[in-house]
Structures are given as C-alpha cells and as structure tokens.
C-alpha cells in the first residue's frame, strides 16, 4: 500500500468553497481504533459548521472533514476484537471521512447491512442514529401519537419521518417548496406543510383537529422553532435537535408551563459516549427496520471526492432531498445512481 492518500483538506476556516484536495500520510489505527478503506462519505450539516469554525468542536488546521463513512476494514488497532480486515462496514468518524482511508473508534464501526449499498450506508448511521435516539429515548414516541418534523426533507428530518412512521405515529412533515413536499409524501409523510407559504399553527390545527402535536422534531431552530413552540398538545415533547437556520432561539418558559409540555435536548454524539449499550441496541432496531423495508436512506446526489466542496454547498443552498454522498474512489459512484443523479 502507498504511504500517502488523497484527502479533502480544510486549510482555513470559511465557506465550503475554500476546501481543496491534498496528498497526506495514510493514518495508522491506534489502540481501540480501526482504519477503514473508504468507499463513500456521507455529508452532514455539521461538516459545514466545522469547516466554518462554527461547530462546538474546533479541530486544529489543517483537518480532513467527513463524519460518516462506508468502506471495508483495512487495519485493526491493538485490542480491537469482533471486526476483521476486508469486512464491509459503516462508521461515524466525526472527522477524516473525506479521504481514501479514515480512522474510527472500533465501537463506532458497524457491519454494513446487506440491504445497503456503500453509498446508502454512508448516508445512514449518523442521521438515522440521531432520529432514533431523539424519538425513542428522548420523546418516548408512542404508536398513535402525532409528530411534526421540521426541515423534514433534510438528513435528520427524513430519518425522523421514516422512523416516526415505523413507530406508528402520524407524521406532519414541514419543508420549503412543492418539490420537497412531493418527495416527503413519497417517503410516507401523512401530511405536509410548506413553511415558506403556510403557517405551521394552522397546519397543525388542521392535522390534529385542534389538539396540537404530541412531538415536534426540530433540527432548524430560528423562526420555525418559535412557531412550533406554540403547536404542542398537553404532555407534548419539543425536541431540540439543531439550528440549521443559523439562529438559536430564545424560549419563553411560560409556554411550557401553560401548555404542560417538555423541551427536550438531543445530543447523539454524547448519547453514544454516555450510553454505548443503548446506542448499540438502537442500531439493532434500525437494522431490523431496514431489513423489513420500513426505512431506507434516500441518496439524492452523489459527488466525486474532487467535488466535495460542491457537495457541502448543496446542503447550504437547501437543495437536498434526503442525503448527499461523496464517492471517494469512483467505484461506489459507478455502482450507484450516478454523479448528481437521484435514487428516488
Ligand atoms: N443533536 C444532534 O445530535 C444532531 C445530530 C445531527 C445533526 N444535528 C444538527 O441538526 C441540524 C440539521 O442537520 P441535517 O443533517 O438534518 O441538515 P440538512 O440535511 O441540511 O437539513 C436541514 C434542513 O433545515 C432547513 N433549513 C432551514 N433554514 C436553513 C438554512 N438557513 N440553511 C440550511 N438549511 C435550512 C432546510 O429545509 P427547507 O429548505 O425545506 O426549509 C434543510 O432541509 C444541524 O444544525 C445539525 O448540526 C444535530
């Protein structure tokens, strides 16, 4: 194996357009770590925040972005058991995924489900893991309840729509524009609302017969959070997942008192550290849902490694329906839906 590899490098903080390709040393797996020969890397909103220097973690420059990969096990660090070289896997890496080889903690590496291509597997663990933790542990969503998903055509949003449906909830999906609403209906949403042109409160009133929704899944924040915080039913749960709008909302706590609902924080990375056994159990549940065809990651567009900046920019431009994936070696691209193509 050559000692160097191609990687996407963030040399200065700023917009994704500042990313470049470089040749750097292939990383070595340390104790408890696994080196993965990367086929595909899923793009997530936190990648944009990391590259802009606006994420809670601030890695030293230069760094390789890319938080979620699919590939095969290439090297096992000391003490790693239960995985073997050549095994197809998917993994959360936090950083380093936009490269020919990436390092992950062994406990963040999962066998790739046979139902998923490499491109789909790279679009799976982070957003489905987040949505599952949010809906199951944090909201304790029950069959027959109503669920409002904001940013529903995005990565965490579409996972929440699919998992919410699989758990037996009725799902109202909110997104911008008719194309996204049609996509959401094709993904199983019971009803949709265009938050550019319609009010959330009216849509929720109609969807729930005036009662309000039991659970809100909010990865957007800002003005939409303000509207959603007035849409909850008695005993409701408002999940704080993220702030894709760029605005962290302020919350009048009397609303929670008057309407008898709970504001519940969701932090999937910390959950995996604090409760690894529960996180592994969630992954088993997700695999069952995958095998039963109840959930499936929709890969909207695929880019080559050299086009990683454009892949991140897509998310920023809000043009994505589902997930964007970078095919690191071209082989996954050849086997998948094609550059810029759609799997819908
Ligand atoms: N808490 C956790 O553990 C956790 C885990 C993963 C991600 N997150 C966070 O969740 C948020 C969403 O992540 P994601 O992967 O779902 O992102 P995504 O795929 O980019 O989807 C975000 C959605 O937000 C909407 N949006 C509204 N204003 C926007 C703006 N100014 N820029 C971009 N999108 C905007 C867009 O929907 P419309 O265009 O249809 O309105 C978009 O589809 C991020 O803040 C991320 O950091 C949190």
mmCIF file of C-alpha atoms and ligand atoms in Angstrom:
data_model
loop_
_atom_site.group_PDB
_atom_site.id
_atom_site.type_symbol
_atom_site.label_atom_id
_atom_site.label_comp_id
_atom_site.label_asym_id
_atom_site.label_seq_id
_atom_site.Cartn_x
_atom_site.Cartn_y
_atom_site.Cartn_z
ATOM 1 C CA UNK A 1 0.000 0.000 0.000
ATOM 2 C CA UNK A 2 1.272 3.535 -0.778
ATOM 3 C CA UNK A 3 2.085 5.616 2.282
ATOM 4 C CA UNK A 4 0.116 8.634 1.116
ATOM 5 C CA UNK A 5 -3.513 9.142 0.125
ATOM 6 C CA UNK A 6 -5.830 11.695 -1.440
ATOM 7 C CA UNK A 7 -7.861 13.711 1.057
ATOM 8 C CA UNK A 8 -10.053 16.810 1.179
ATOM 9 C CA UNK A 9 -8.297 19.447 3.295
ATOM 10 C CA UNK A 10 -9.689 22.370 5.249
ATOM 11 C CA UNK A 11 -6.661 24.685 5.431
ATOM 12 C CA UNK A 12 -8.549 27.820 6.533
ATOM 13 C CA UNK A 13 -11.974 28.258 8.119
ATOM 14 C CA UNK A 14 -14.744 29.625 5.926
ATOM 15 C CA UNK A 15 -17.268 28.570 3.285
ATOM 16 C CA UNK A 16 -17.003 25.088 1.691
ATOM 17 C CA UNK A 17 -15.564 26.628 -1.497
ATOM 18 C CA UNK A 18 -12.241 27.018 0.384
ATOM 19 C CA UNK A 19 -11.763 23.232 0.625
ATOM 20 C CA UNK A 20 -9.017 21.677 -1.503
ATOM 21 C CA UNK A 21 -7.583 18.275 -2.347
ATOM 22 C CA UNK A 22 -4.185 17.257 -0.963
ATOM 23 C CA UNK A 23 -1.888 14.251 -0.644
ATOM 24 C CA UNK A 24 -1.267 13.337 3.006
ATOM 25 C CA UNK A 25 0.060 10.385 5.007
ATOM 26 C CA UNK A 26 -2.254 7.390 5.396
ATOM 27 C CA UNK A 27 -3.323 7.394 9.075
ATOM 28 C CA UNK A 28 -2.453 4.457 11.358
ATOM 29 C CA UNK A 29 -5.033 2.791 13.620
ATOM 30 C CA UNK A 30 -4.122 3.349 17.291
ATOM 31 C CA UNK A 31 -5.298 1.200 20.220
ATOM 32 C CA UNK A 32 -9.057 0.619 20.046
ATOM 33 C CA UNK A 33 -9.214 2.108 16.543
ATOM 34 C CA UNK A 34 -9.956 0.779 13.068
ATOM 35 C CA UNK A 35 -8.622 2.021 9.727
ATOM 36 C CA UNK A 36 -11.257 1.916 7.007
ATOM 37 C CA UNK A 37 -10.585 1.918 3.259
ATOM 38 C CA UNK A 38 -13.293 4.447 2.430
ATOM 39 C CA UNK A 39 -15.690 3.892 -0.473
ATOM 40 C CA UNK A 40 -18.153 6.683 0.306
ATOM 41 C CA UNK A 41 -18.584 9.529 2.790
ATOM 42 C CA UNK A 42 -21.964 10.972 3.796
ATOM 43 C CA UNK A 43 -22.208 14.777 4.031
ATOM 44 C CA UNK A 44 -23.929 16.296 7.046
ATOM 45 C CA UNK A 45 -24.771 19.802 8.204
ATOM 46 C CA UNK A 46 -22.152 19.665 10.994
ATOM 47 C CA UNK A 47 -19.463 19.359 8.248
ATOM 48 C CA UNK A 48 -20.403 22.872 7.100
ATOM 49 C CA UNK A 49 -20.273 24.165 10.666
ATOM 50 C CA UNK A 50 -16.861 22.521 11.286
ATOM 51 C CA UNK A 51 -15.364 23.962 8.093
ATOM 52 C CA UNK A 52 -16.759 27.402 9.003
ATOM 53 C CA UNK A 53 -15.391 27.178 12.567
ATOM 54 C CA UNK A 54 -18.939 27.394 13.954
ATOM 55 C CA UNK A 55 -19.220 23.884 15.457
ATOM 56 C CA UNK A 56 -18.860 23.119 19.167
ATOM 57 C CA UNK A 57 -15.608 21.186 18.401
ATOM 58 C CA UNK A 58 -12.825 23.169 16.728
ATOM 59 C CA UNK A 59 -10.141 20.838 15.291
ATOM 60 C CA UNK A 60 -6.685 22.352 14.612
ATOM 61 C CA UNK A 61 -5.944 23.307 10.982
ATOM 62 C CA UNK A 62 -5.442 21.726 8.552
ATOM 63 C CA UNK A 63 -8.012 18.962 9.017
ATOM 64 C CA UNK A 64 -9.899 16.491 6.848
ATOM 65 C CA UNK A 65 -13.695 16.840 7.203
ATOM 66 C CA UNK A 66 -16.147 13.945 6.828
ATOM 67 C CA UNK A 67 -18.073 12.436 9.731
ATOM 68 C CA UNK A 68 -19.676 9.299 8.335
ATOM 69 C CA UNK A 69 -18.201 6.646 6.009
ATOM 70 C CA UNK A 70 -18.799 3.292 4.386
ATOM 71 C CA UNK A 71 -15.937 1.074 3.265
ATOM 72 C CA UNK A 72 -14.028 -2.028 4.318
ATOM 73 C CA UNK A 73 -11.909 -2.709 7.390
ATOM 74 C CA UNK A 74 -8.275 -2.199 6.404
ATOM 75 C CA UNK A 75 -6.298 -2.289 9.690
ATOM 76 C CA UNK A 76 -7.173 -3.138 13.293
ATOM 77 C CA UNK A 77 -5.529 -1.243 16.166
ATOM 78 C CA UNK A 78 -4.346 -3.033 19.322
ATOM 79 C CA UNK A 79 -7.135 -4.575 21.378
ATOM 80 C CA UNK A 80 -9.835 -4.467 18.694
ATOM 81 C CA UNK A 81 -11.968 -7.584 18.511
ATOM 82 C CA UNK A 82 -15.152 -8.514 16.653
ATOM 83 C CA UNK A 83 -14.069 -6.965 13.322
ATOM 84 C CA UNK A 84 -11.904 -8.434 10.558
ATOM 85 C CA UNK A 85 -9.893 -6.987 7.661
ATOM 86 C CA UNK A 86 -11.929 -6.900 4.461
ATOM 87 C CA UNK A 87 -15.258 -6.705 6.303
ATOM 88 C CA UNK A 88 -17.738 -4.195 4.772
ATOM 89 C CA UNK A 89 -18.577 -1.591 7.415
ATOM 90 C CA UNK A 90 -20.101 1.823 8.046
ATOM 91 C CA UNK A 91 -18.840 4.158 10.747
ATOM 92 C CA UNK A 92 -19.141 7.518 12.428
ATOM 93 C CA UNK A 93 -15.729 9.215 12.220
ATOM 94 C CA UNK A 94 -16.564 12.818 13.201
ATOM 95 C CA UNK A 95 -13.601 13.940 11.018
ATOM 96 C CA UNK A 96 -11.377 12.413 8.351
ATOM 97 C CA UNK A 97 -14.032 10.693 6.223
ATOM 98 C CA UNK A 98 -13.357 12.646 3.008
ATOM 99 C CA UNK A 99 -10.195 10.666 2.267
ATOM 100 C CA UNK A 100 -9.143 7.316 0.852
ATOM 101 C CA UNK A 101 -8.543 5.972 4.377
ATOM 102 C CA UNK A 102 -10.155 7.065 7.646
ATOM 103 C CA UNK A 103 -9.831 6.185 11.326
ATOM 104 C CA UNK A 104 -12.806 5.353 13.564
ATOM 105 C CA UNK A 105 -13.139 4.143 17.134
ATOM 106 C CA UNK A 106 -13.947 0.430 16.996
ATOM 107 C CA UNK A 107 -17.180 0.996 18.903
ATOM 108 C CA UNK A 108 -18.365 3.444 16.242
ATOM 109 C CA UNK A 109 -17.930 0.847 13.483
ATOM 110 C CA UNK A 110 -20.899 -1.288 12.397
ATOM 111 C CA UNK A 111 -21.074 -4.107 9.919
ATOM 112 C CA UNK A 112 -22.649 -2.794 6.712
ATOM 113 C CA UNK A 113 -26.212 -4.194 6.402
ATOM 114 C CA UNK A 114 -26.515 -6.263 3.205
ATOM 115 C CA UNK A 115 -29.603 -4.217 2.296
ATOM 116 C CA UNK A 116 -27.443 -1.098 1.815
ATOM 117 C CA UNK A 117 -25.045 -0.148 -0.988
ATOM 118 C CA UNK A 118 -21.849 1.649 0.058
ATOM 119 C CA UNK A 119 -23.453 4.960 -0.946
ATOM 120 C CA UNK A 120 -26.554 4.290 1.156
ATOM 121 C CA UNK A 121 -24.526 3.013 4.116
ATOM 122 C CA UNK A 122 -22.557 6.288 4.126
ATOM 123 C CA UNK A 123 -25.880 8.106 4.433
ATOM 124 C CA UNK A 124 -27.193 6.033 7.286
ATOM 125 C CA UNK A 125 -25.678 5.776 10.794
ATOM 126 C CA UNK A 126 -25.451 9.466 11.777
ATOM 127 C CA UNK A 127 -28.878 10.757 10.793
ATOM 128 C CA UNK A 128 -30.856 7.570 11.490
ATOM 129 C CA UNK A 129 -28.999 7.139 14.792
ATOM 130 C CA UNK A 130 -29.837 10.737 15.758
ATOM 131 C CA UNK A 131 -33.514 10.482 14.788
ATOM 132 C CA UNK A 132 -33.929 7.121 16.531
ATOM 133 C CA UNK A 133 -32.380 8.390 19.777
ATOM 134 C CA UNK A 134 -34.494 11.554 19.594
ATOM 135 C CA UNK A 135 -37.804 9.778 19.016
ATOM 136 C CA UNK A 136 -37.271 6.666 21.160
ATOM 137 C CA UNK A 137 -35.263 7.728 24.241
ATOM 138 C CA UNK A 138 -35.876 11.478 24.324
ATOM 139 C CA UNK A 139 -39.504 11.786 23.132
ATOM 140 C CA UNK A 140 -40.655 8.268 24.010
ATOM 141 C CA UNK A 141 -42.894 8.474 20.945
ATOM 142 C CA UNK A 142 -45.806 6.030 21.036
ATOM 143 C CA UNK A 143 -47.911 4.476 18.286
ATOM 144 C CA UNK A 144 -50.957 6.615 17.546
ATOM 145 C CA UNK A 145 -49.270 9.890 18.579
ATOM 146 C CA UNK A 146 -48.771 12.806 16.202
ATOM 147 C CA UNK A 147 -45.303 14.001 15.160
ATOM 148 C CA UNK A 148 -44.349 17.288 13.459
ATOM 149 C CA UNK A 149 -40.953 17.117 11.701
ATOM 150 C CA UNK A 150 -39.312 20.429 10.722
ATOM 151 C CA UNK A 151 -36.622 20.501 7.999
ATOM 152 C CA UNK A 152 -38.226 17.199 7.049
ATOM 153 C CA UNK A 153 -36.562 16.839 3.625
ATOM 154 C CA UNK A 154 -33.081 17.181 5.179
ATOM 155 C CA UNK A 155 -30.905 14.377 6.551
ATOM 156 C CA UNK A 156 -32.103 14.099 10.153
ATOM 157 C CA UNK A 157 -35.605 15.193 9.100
ATOM 158 C CA UNK A 158 -36.216 12.439 6.563
ATOM 159 C CA UNK A 159 -34.882 9.868 9.027
ATOM 160 C CA UNK A 160 -37.354 11.200 11.631
ATOM 161 C CA UNK A 161 -40.240 10.993 9.136
ATOM 162 C CA UNK A 162 -39.446 7.360 8.286
ATOM 163 C CA UNK A 163 -38.746 6.229 11.863
ATOM 164 C CA UNK A 164 -41.774 8.107 13.207
ATOM 165 C CA UNK A 165 -43.977 6.288 10.722
ATOM 166 C CA UNK A 166 -42.339 2.956 11.529
ATOM 167 C CA UNK A 167 -43.075 3.564 15.242
ATOM 168 C CA UNK A 168 -46.748 4.046 14.402
ATOM 169 C CA UNK A 169 -47.002 7.844 14.655
ATOM 170 C CA UNK A 170 -48.955 10.068 12.247
ATOM 171 C CA UNK A 171 -46.418 12.414 10.678
ATOM 172 C CA UNK A 172 -46.821 16.015 9.526
ATOM 173 C CA UNK A 173 -43.686 16.985 7.553
ATOM 174 C CA UNK A 174 -42.621 20.627 7.094
ATOM 175 C CA UNK A 175 -40.250 21.770 4.332
ATOM 176 C CA UNK A 176 -39.764 24.537 1.756
ATOM 177 C CA UNK A 177 -41.270 24.211 -1.700
ATOM 178 C CA UNK A 178 -43.610 21.862 -3.553
ATOM 179 C CA UNK A 179 -40.848 19.548 -4.843
ATOM 180 C CA UNK A 180 -39.792 18.745 -1.270
ATOM 181 C CA UNK A 181 -43.394 18.225 -0.178
ATOM 182 C CA UNK A 182 -43.963 15.731 -3.024
ATOM 183 C CA UNK A 183 -40.742 13.959 -2.011
ATOM 184 C CA UNK A 184 -41.953 13.776 1.604
ATOM 185 C CA UNK A 185 -45.281 12.281 0.580
ATOM 186 C CA UNK A 186 -43.354 9.657 -1.422
ATOM 187 C CA UNK A 187 -41.422 8.886 1.786
ATOM 188 C CA UNK A 188 -44.575 8.192 3.783
ATOM 189 C CA UNK A 189 -45.469 11.533 5.421
ATOM 190 C CA UNK A 190 -49.202 11.586 6.247
ATOM 191 C CA UNK A 191 -49.441 15.323 5.542
ATOM 192 C CA UNK A 192 -47.075 18.125 4.536
ATOM 193 C CA UNK A 193 -46.810 21.864 5.058
ATOM 194 C CA UNK A 194 -44.785 24.362 3.013
ATOM 195 C CA UNK A 195 -43.259 26.567 5.682
ATOM 196 C CA UNK A 196 -42.411 29.247 3.105
ATOM 197 C CA UNK A 197 -46.045 29.886 2.240
ATOM 198 C CA UNK A 198 -48.236 28.488 5.040
ATOM 199 C CA UNK A 199 -48.411 28.929 8.800
ATOM 200 C CA UNK A 200 -47.365 25.977 10.953
ATOM 201 C CA UNK A 201 -50.022 26.634 13.563
ATOM 202 C CA UNK A 202 -52.886 26.392 11.098
ATOM 203 C CA UNK A 203 -51.427 23.245 9.532
ATOM 204 C CA UNK A 204 -51.038 21.601 12.950
ATOM 205 C CA UNK A 205 -54.531 22.657 13.991
ATOM 206 C CA UNK A 206 -55.946 21.013 10.867
ATOM 207 C CA UNK A 207 -53.771 17.882 11.214
ATOM 208 C CA UNK A 208 -54.662 17.283 14.862
ATOM 209 C CA UNK A 209 -58.254 18.532 14.975
ATOM 210 C CA UNK A 210 -57.164 21.498 17.115
ATOM 211 C CA UNK A 211 -55.431 19.391 19.786
ATOM 212 C CA UNK A 212 -51.776 20.185 18.929
ATOM 213 C CA UNK A 213 -48.981 17.707 18.154
ATOM 214 C CA UNK A 214 -47.563 15.281 20.697
ATOM 215 C CA UNK A 215 -43.955 15.581 19.495
ATOM 216 C CA UNK A 216 -42.002 18.174 17.477
ATOM 217 C CA UNK A 217 -38.626 17.183 15.932
ATOM 218 C CA UNK A 218 -36.723 20.440 15.301
ATOM 219 C CA UNK A 219 -33.322 20.456 13.523
ATOM 220 C CA UNK A 220 -33.907 24.008 12.191
ATOM 221 C CA UNK A 221 -34.399 26.440 15.117
ATOM 222 C CA UNK A 222 -34.965 30.162 14.488
ATOM 223 C CA UNK A 223 -38.397 31.380 13.497
ATOM 224 C CA UNK A 224 -39.745 27.871 12.843
ATOM 225 C CA UNK A 225 -38.962 26.879 16.424
ATOM 226 C CA UNK A 226 -40.933 29.905 17.640
ATOM 227 C CA UNK A 227 -43.962 28.813 15.612
ATOM 228 C CA UNK A 228 -43.605 25.148 16.617
ATOM 229 C CA UNK A 229 -43.324 26.015 20.309
ATOM 230 C CA UNK A 230 -46.957 27.173 20.094
ATOM 231 C CA UNK A 231 -48.208 23.977 18.426
ATOM 232 C CA UNK A 232 -47.829 21.369 21.168
ATOM 233 C CA UNK A 233 -50.509 19.269 22.819
ATOM 234 C CA UNK A 234 -50.831 18.726 26.565
ATOM 235 C CA UNK A 235 -47.966 16.373 27.653
ATOM 236 C CA UNK A 236 -46.145 17.174 24.391
ATOM 237 C CA UNK A 237 -42.362 16.967 23.829
ATOM 238 C CA UNK A 238 -40.438 19.555 21.813
ATOM 239 C CA UNK A 239 -37.133 18.028 20.649
ATOM 240 C CA UNK A 240 -34.224 20.470 20.235
ATOM 241 C CA UNK A 241 -32.063 18.752 17.594
ATOM 242 C CA UNK A 242 -30.209 21.532 15.783
ATOM 243 C CA UNK A 243 -30.110 25.005 14.308
ATOM 244 C CA UNK A 244 -29.756 24.701 10.530
ATOM 245 C CA UNK A 245 -31.329 28.187 10.245
ATOM 246 C CA UNK A 246 -28.258 29.599 11.999
ATOM 247 C CA UNK A 247 -30.352 31.035 14.840
ATOM 248 C CA UNK A 248 -30.519 29.527 18.317
ATOM 249 C CA UNK A 249 -33.999 30.504 19.504
ATOM 250 C CA UNK A 250 -34.861 32.034 22.867
ATOM 251 C CA UNK A 251 -37.725 30.372 24.647
ATOM 252 C CA UNK A 252 -40.421 31.958 26.871
ATOM 253 C CA UNK A 253 -40.616 29.237 29.534
ATOM 254 C CA UNK A 254 -44.173 30.165 30.495
ATOM 255 C CA UNK A 255 -45.252 28.412 27.264
ATOM 256 C CA UNK A 256 -44.074 25.074 28.657
ATOM 257 C CA UNK A 257 -45.966 25.777 31.887
ATOM 258 C CA UNK A 258 -49.212 26.882 30.249
ATOM 259 C CA UNK A 259 -49.326 24.050 27.732
ATOM 260 C CA UNK A 260 -47.858 21.359 30.010
ATOM 261 C CA UNK A 261 -45.147 20.241 27.604
ATOM 262 C CA UNK A 262 -41.426 19.448 27.870
ATOM 263 C CA UNK A 263 -38.478 20.923 25.984
ATOM 264 C CA UNK A 264 -36.082 18.027 25.441
ATOM 265 C CA UNK A 265 -32.457 18.307 24.239
ATOM 266 C CA UNK A 266 -30.973 15.746 21.849
ATOM 267 C CA UNK A 267 -27.210 15.156 21.525
ATOM 268 C CA UNK A 268 -26.498 11.926 19.696
ATOM 269 C CA UNK A 269 -22.684 12.065 19.946
ATOM 270 C CA UNK A 270 -22.810 12.408 23.714
ATOM 271 C CA UNK A 271 -25.518 9.710 23.971
ATOM 272 C CA UNK A 272 -23.160 7.269 22.198
ATOM 273 C CA UNK A 273 -20.407 8.084 24.714
ATOM 274 C CA UNK A 274 -22.644 8.012 27.803
ATOM 275 C CA UNK A 275 -24.860 5.039 26.861
ATOM 276 C CA UNK A 276 -22.964 2.871 24.349
ATOM 277 C CA UNK A 277 -25.086 -0.206 25.065
ATOM 278 C CA UNK A 278 -28.358 1.638 24.428
ATOM 279 C CA UNK A 279 -26.837 3.188 21.278
ATOM 280 C CA UNK A 280 -25.909 -0.310 20.045
ATOM 281 C CA UNK A 281 -29.443 -1.524 20.822
ATOM 282 C CA UNK A 282 -30.825 1.380 18.764
ATOM 283 C CA UNK A 283 -28.616 0.351 15.844
ATOM 284 C CA UNK A 284 -30.018 -3.198 16.079
ATOM 285 C CA UNK A 285 -33.571 -1.783 15.981
ATOM 286 C CA UNK A 286 -32.674 0.298 12.928
ATOM 287 C CA UNK A 287 -31.236 -2.747 11.180
ATOM 288 C CA UNK A 288 -34.484 -4.636 11.784
ATOM 289 C CA UNK A 289 -36.449 -1.745 10.290
ATOM 290 C CA UNK A 290 -34.048 -1.679 7.310
ATOM 291 C CA UNK A 291 -34.350 -5.413 6.749
ATOM 292 C CA UNK A 292 -38.147 -5.134 6.909
ATOM 293 C CA UNK A 293 -38.057 -2.337 4.307
ATOM 294 C CA UNK A 294 -39.651 0.135 6.761
ATOM 295 C CA UNK A 295 -36.802 2.663 6.464
ATOM 296 C CA UNK A 296 -34.280 3.366 3.661
ATOM 297 C CA UNK A 297 -31.807 6.242 3.299
ATOM 298 C CA UNK A 298 -32.695 8.313 0.208
ATOM 299 C CA UNK A 299 -29.452 9.305 -1.561
ATOM 300 C CA UNK A 300 -30.305 12.406 -3.560
ATOM 301 C CA UNK A 301 -26.974 13.316 -5.147
ATOM 302 C CA UNK A 302 -23.536 11.745 -5.429
ATOM 303 C CA UNK A 303 -20.304 13.691 -5.943
ATOM 304 C CA UNK A 304 -16.691 12.684 -6.626
ATOM 305 C CA UNK A 305 -14.016 13.398 -3.995
ATOM 306 C CA UNK A 306 -12.730 16.347 -6.052
ATOM 307 C CA UNK A 307 -16.267 17.821 -5.870
ATOM 308 C CA UNK A 308 -16.569 17.678 -2.064
ATOM 309 C CA UNK A 309 -16.900 21.467 -1.773
ATOM 310 C CA UNK A 310 -19.931 21.382 -4.083
ATOM 311 C CA UNK A 311 -21.433 18.558 -2.025
ATOM 312 C CA UNK A 312 -21.248 20.669 1.147
ATOM 313 C CA UNK A 313 -22.545 23.734 -0.705
ATOM 314 C CA UNK A 314 -25.680 21.784 -1.741
ATOM 315 C CA UNK A 315 -26.711 21.466 1.896
ATOM 316 C CA UNK A 316 -26.088 25.147 2.483
ATOM 317 C CA UNK A 317 -28.250 26.021 -0.539
ATOM 318 C CA UNK A 318 -31.117 23.875 0.835
ATOM 319 C CA UNK A 319 -31.450 21.998 -2.452
ATOM 320 C CA UNK A 320 -31.103 18.481 -0.985
ATOM 321 C CA UNK A 321 -33.931 15.974 -0.613
ATOM 322 C CA UNK A 322 -32.537 13.274 1.644
ATOM 323 C CA UNK A 323 -28.769 12.897 1.676
ATOM 324 C CA UNK A 324 -25.697 13.918 -0.298
ATOM 325 C CA UNK A 325 -22.828 11.423 -0.535
ATOM 326 C CA UNK A 326 -19.259 11.676 -1.829
ATOM 327 C CA UNK A 327 -17.996 8.615 -3.707
ATOM 328 C CA UNK A 328 -14.362 8.545 -2.623
ATOM 329 C CA UNK A 329 -12.957 6.033 -5.121
ATOM 330 C CA UNK A 330 -15.330 6.252 -8.045
ATOM 331 C CA UNK A 331 -16.163 2.545 -7.707
ATOM 332 C CA UNK A 332 -19.173 3.266 -5.466
ATOM 333 C CA UNK A 333 -20.134 6.014 -7.897
ATOM 334 C CA UNK A 334 -20.081 3.573 -10.798
ATOM 335 C CA UNK A 335 -22.274 1.133 -8.833
ATOM 336 C CA UNK A 336 -24.635 3.830 -7.563
ATOM 337 C CA UNK A 337 -27.136 6.272 -9.004
ATOM 338 C CA UNK A 338 -24.514 8.295 -10.882
ATOM 339 C CA UNK A 339 -22.979 11.700 -10.432
ATOM 340 C CA UNK A 340 -25.541 14.242 -9.391
ATOM 341 C CA UNK A 341 -28.102 11.512 -10.008
ATOM 342 C CA UNK A 342 -31.062 10.551 -7.907
ATOM 343 C CA UNK A 343 -32.085 7.270 -6.350
ATOM 344 C CA UNK A 344 -35.716 8.291 -5.992
HETATM 345 N N1 LIG B 1 -28.470 16.973 18.129
HETATM 346 C C1 LIG B 1 -27.775 16.079 17.441
HETATM 347 O O1 LIG B 1 -27.283 15.081 17.975
HETATM 348 C C2 LIG B 1 -27.602 16.327 15.978
HETATM 349 C C3 LIG B 1 -27.209 15.281 15.115
HETATM 350 C C4 LIG B 1 -27.106 15.551 13.728
HETATM 351 C C5 LIG B 1 -27.363 16.841 13.257
HETATM 352 N N2 LIG B 1 -27.692 17.828 14.151
HETATM 353 C C6 LIG B 1 -27.982 19.203 13.702
HETATM 354 O O2 LIG B 1 -29.238 19.207 13.060
HETATM 355 C C7 LIG B 1 -29.263 20.267 12.102
HETATM 356 C C8 LIG B 1 -29.763 19.716 10.772
HETATM 357 O O3 LIG B 1 -28.896 18.717 10.306
HETATM 358 P P1 LIG B 1 -29.287 17.897 8.977
HETATM 359 O O4 LIG B 1 -28.153 16.953 8.738
HETATM 360 O O5 LIG B 1 -30.653 17.409 9.073
HETATM 361 O O6 LIG B 1 -29.205 19.109 7.904
HETATM 362 P P2 LIG B 1 -29.805 19.191 6.416
HETATM 363 O O7 LIG B 1 -29.824 17.854 5.788
HETATM 364 O O8 LIG B 1 -29.034 20.279 5.758
HETATM 365 O O9 LIG B 1 -31.316 19.661 6.645
HETATM 366 C C9 LIG B 1 -31.604 20.865 7.304
HETATM 367 C C10 LIG B 1 -32.933 21.414 6.824
HETATM 368 O O10 LIG B 1 -33.113 22.654 7.508
HETATM 369 C C11 LIG B 1 -33.841 23.558 6.681
HETATM 370 N N3 LIG B 1 -33.251 24.910 6.778
HETATM 371 C C12 LIG B 1 -33.884 25.979 7.234
HETATM 372 N N4 LIG B 1 -33.097 27.051 7.206
HETATM 373 C C13 LIG B 1 -31.925 26.661 6.682
HETATM 374 C C14 LIG B 1 -30.711 27.339 6.381
HETATM 375 N N5 LIG B 1 -30.545 28.641 6.617
HETATM 376 N N6 LIG B 1 -29.692 26.618 5.841
HETATM 377 C C15 LIG B 1 -29.838 25.304 5.613
HETATM 378 N N7 LIG B 1 -30.976 24.599 5.891
HETATM 379 C C16 LIG B 1 -32.020 25.285 6.418
HETATM 380 C C17 LIG B 1 -33.793 23.004 5.260
HETATM 381 O O11 LIG B 1 -35.135 22.668 4.932
HETATM 382 P P3 LIG B 1 -36.040 23.563 3.942
HETATM 383 O O12 LIG B 1 -35.143 24.139 2.894
HETATM 384 O O13 LIG B 1 -37.005 22.547 3.386
HETATM 385 O O14 LIG B 1 -36.683 24.584 4.788
HETATM 386 C C18 LIG B 1 -32.963 21.722 5.337
HETATM 387 O O15 LIG B 1 -33.534 20.663 4.609
HETATM 388 C C19 LIG B 1 -27.860 20.855 12.062
HETATM 389 O O16 LIG B 1 -27.838 22.028 12.854
HETATM 390 C C20 LIG B 1 -27.007 19.773 12.692
HETATM 391 O O17 LIG B 1 -25.845 20.297 13.293
HETATM 392 C C21 LIG B 1 -27.829 17.586 15.474
#
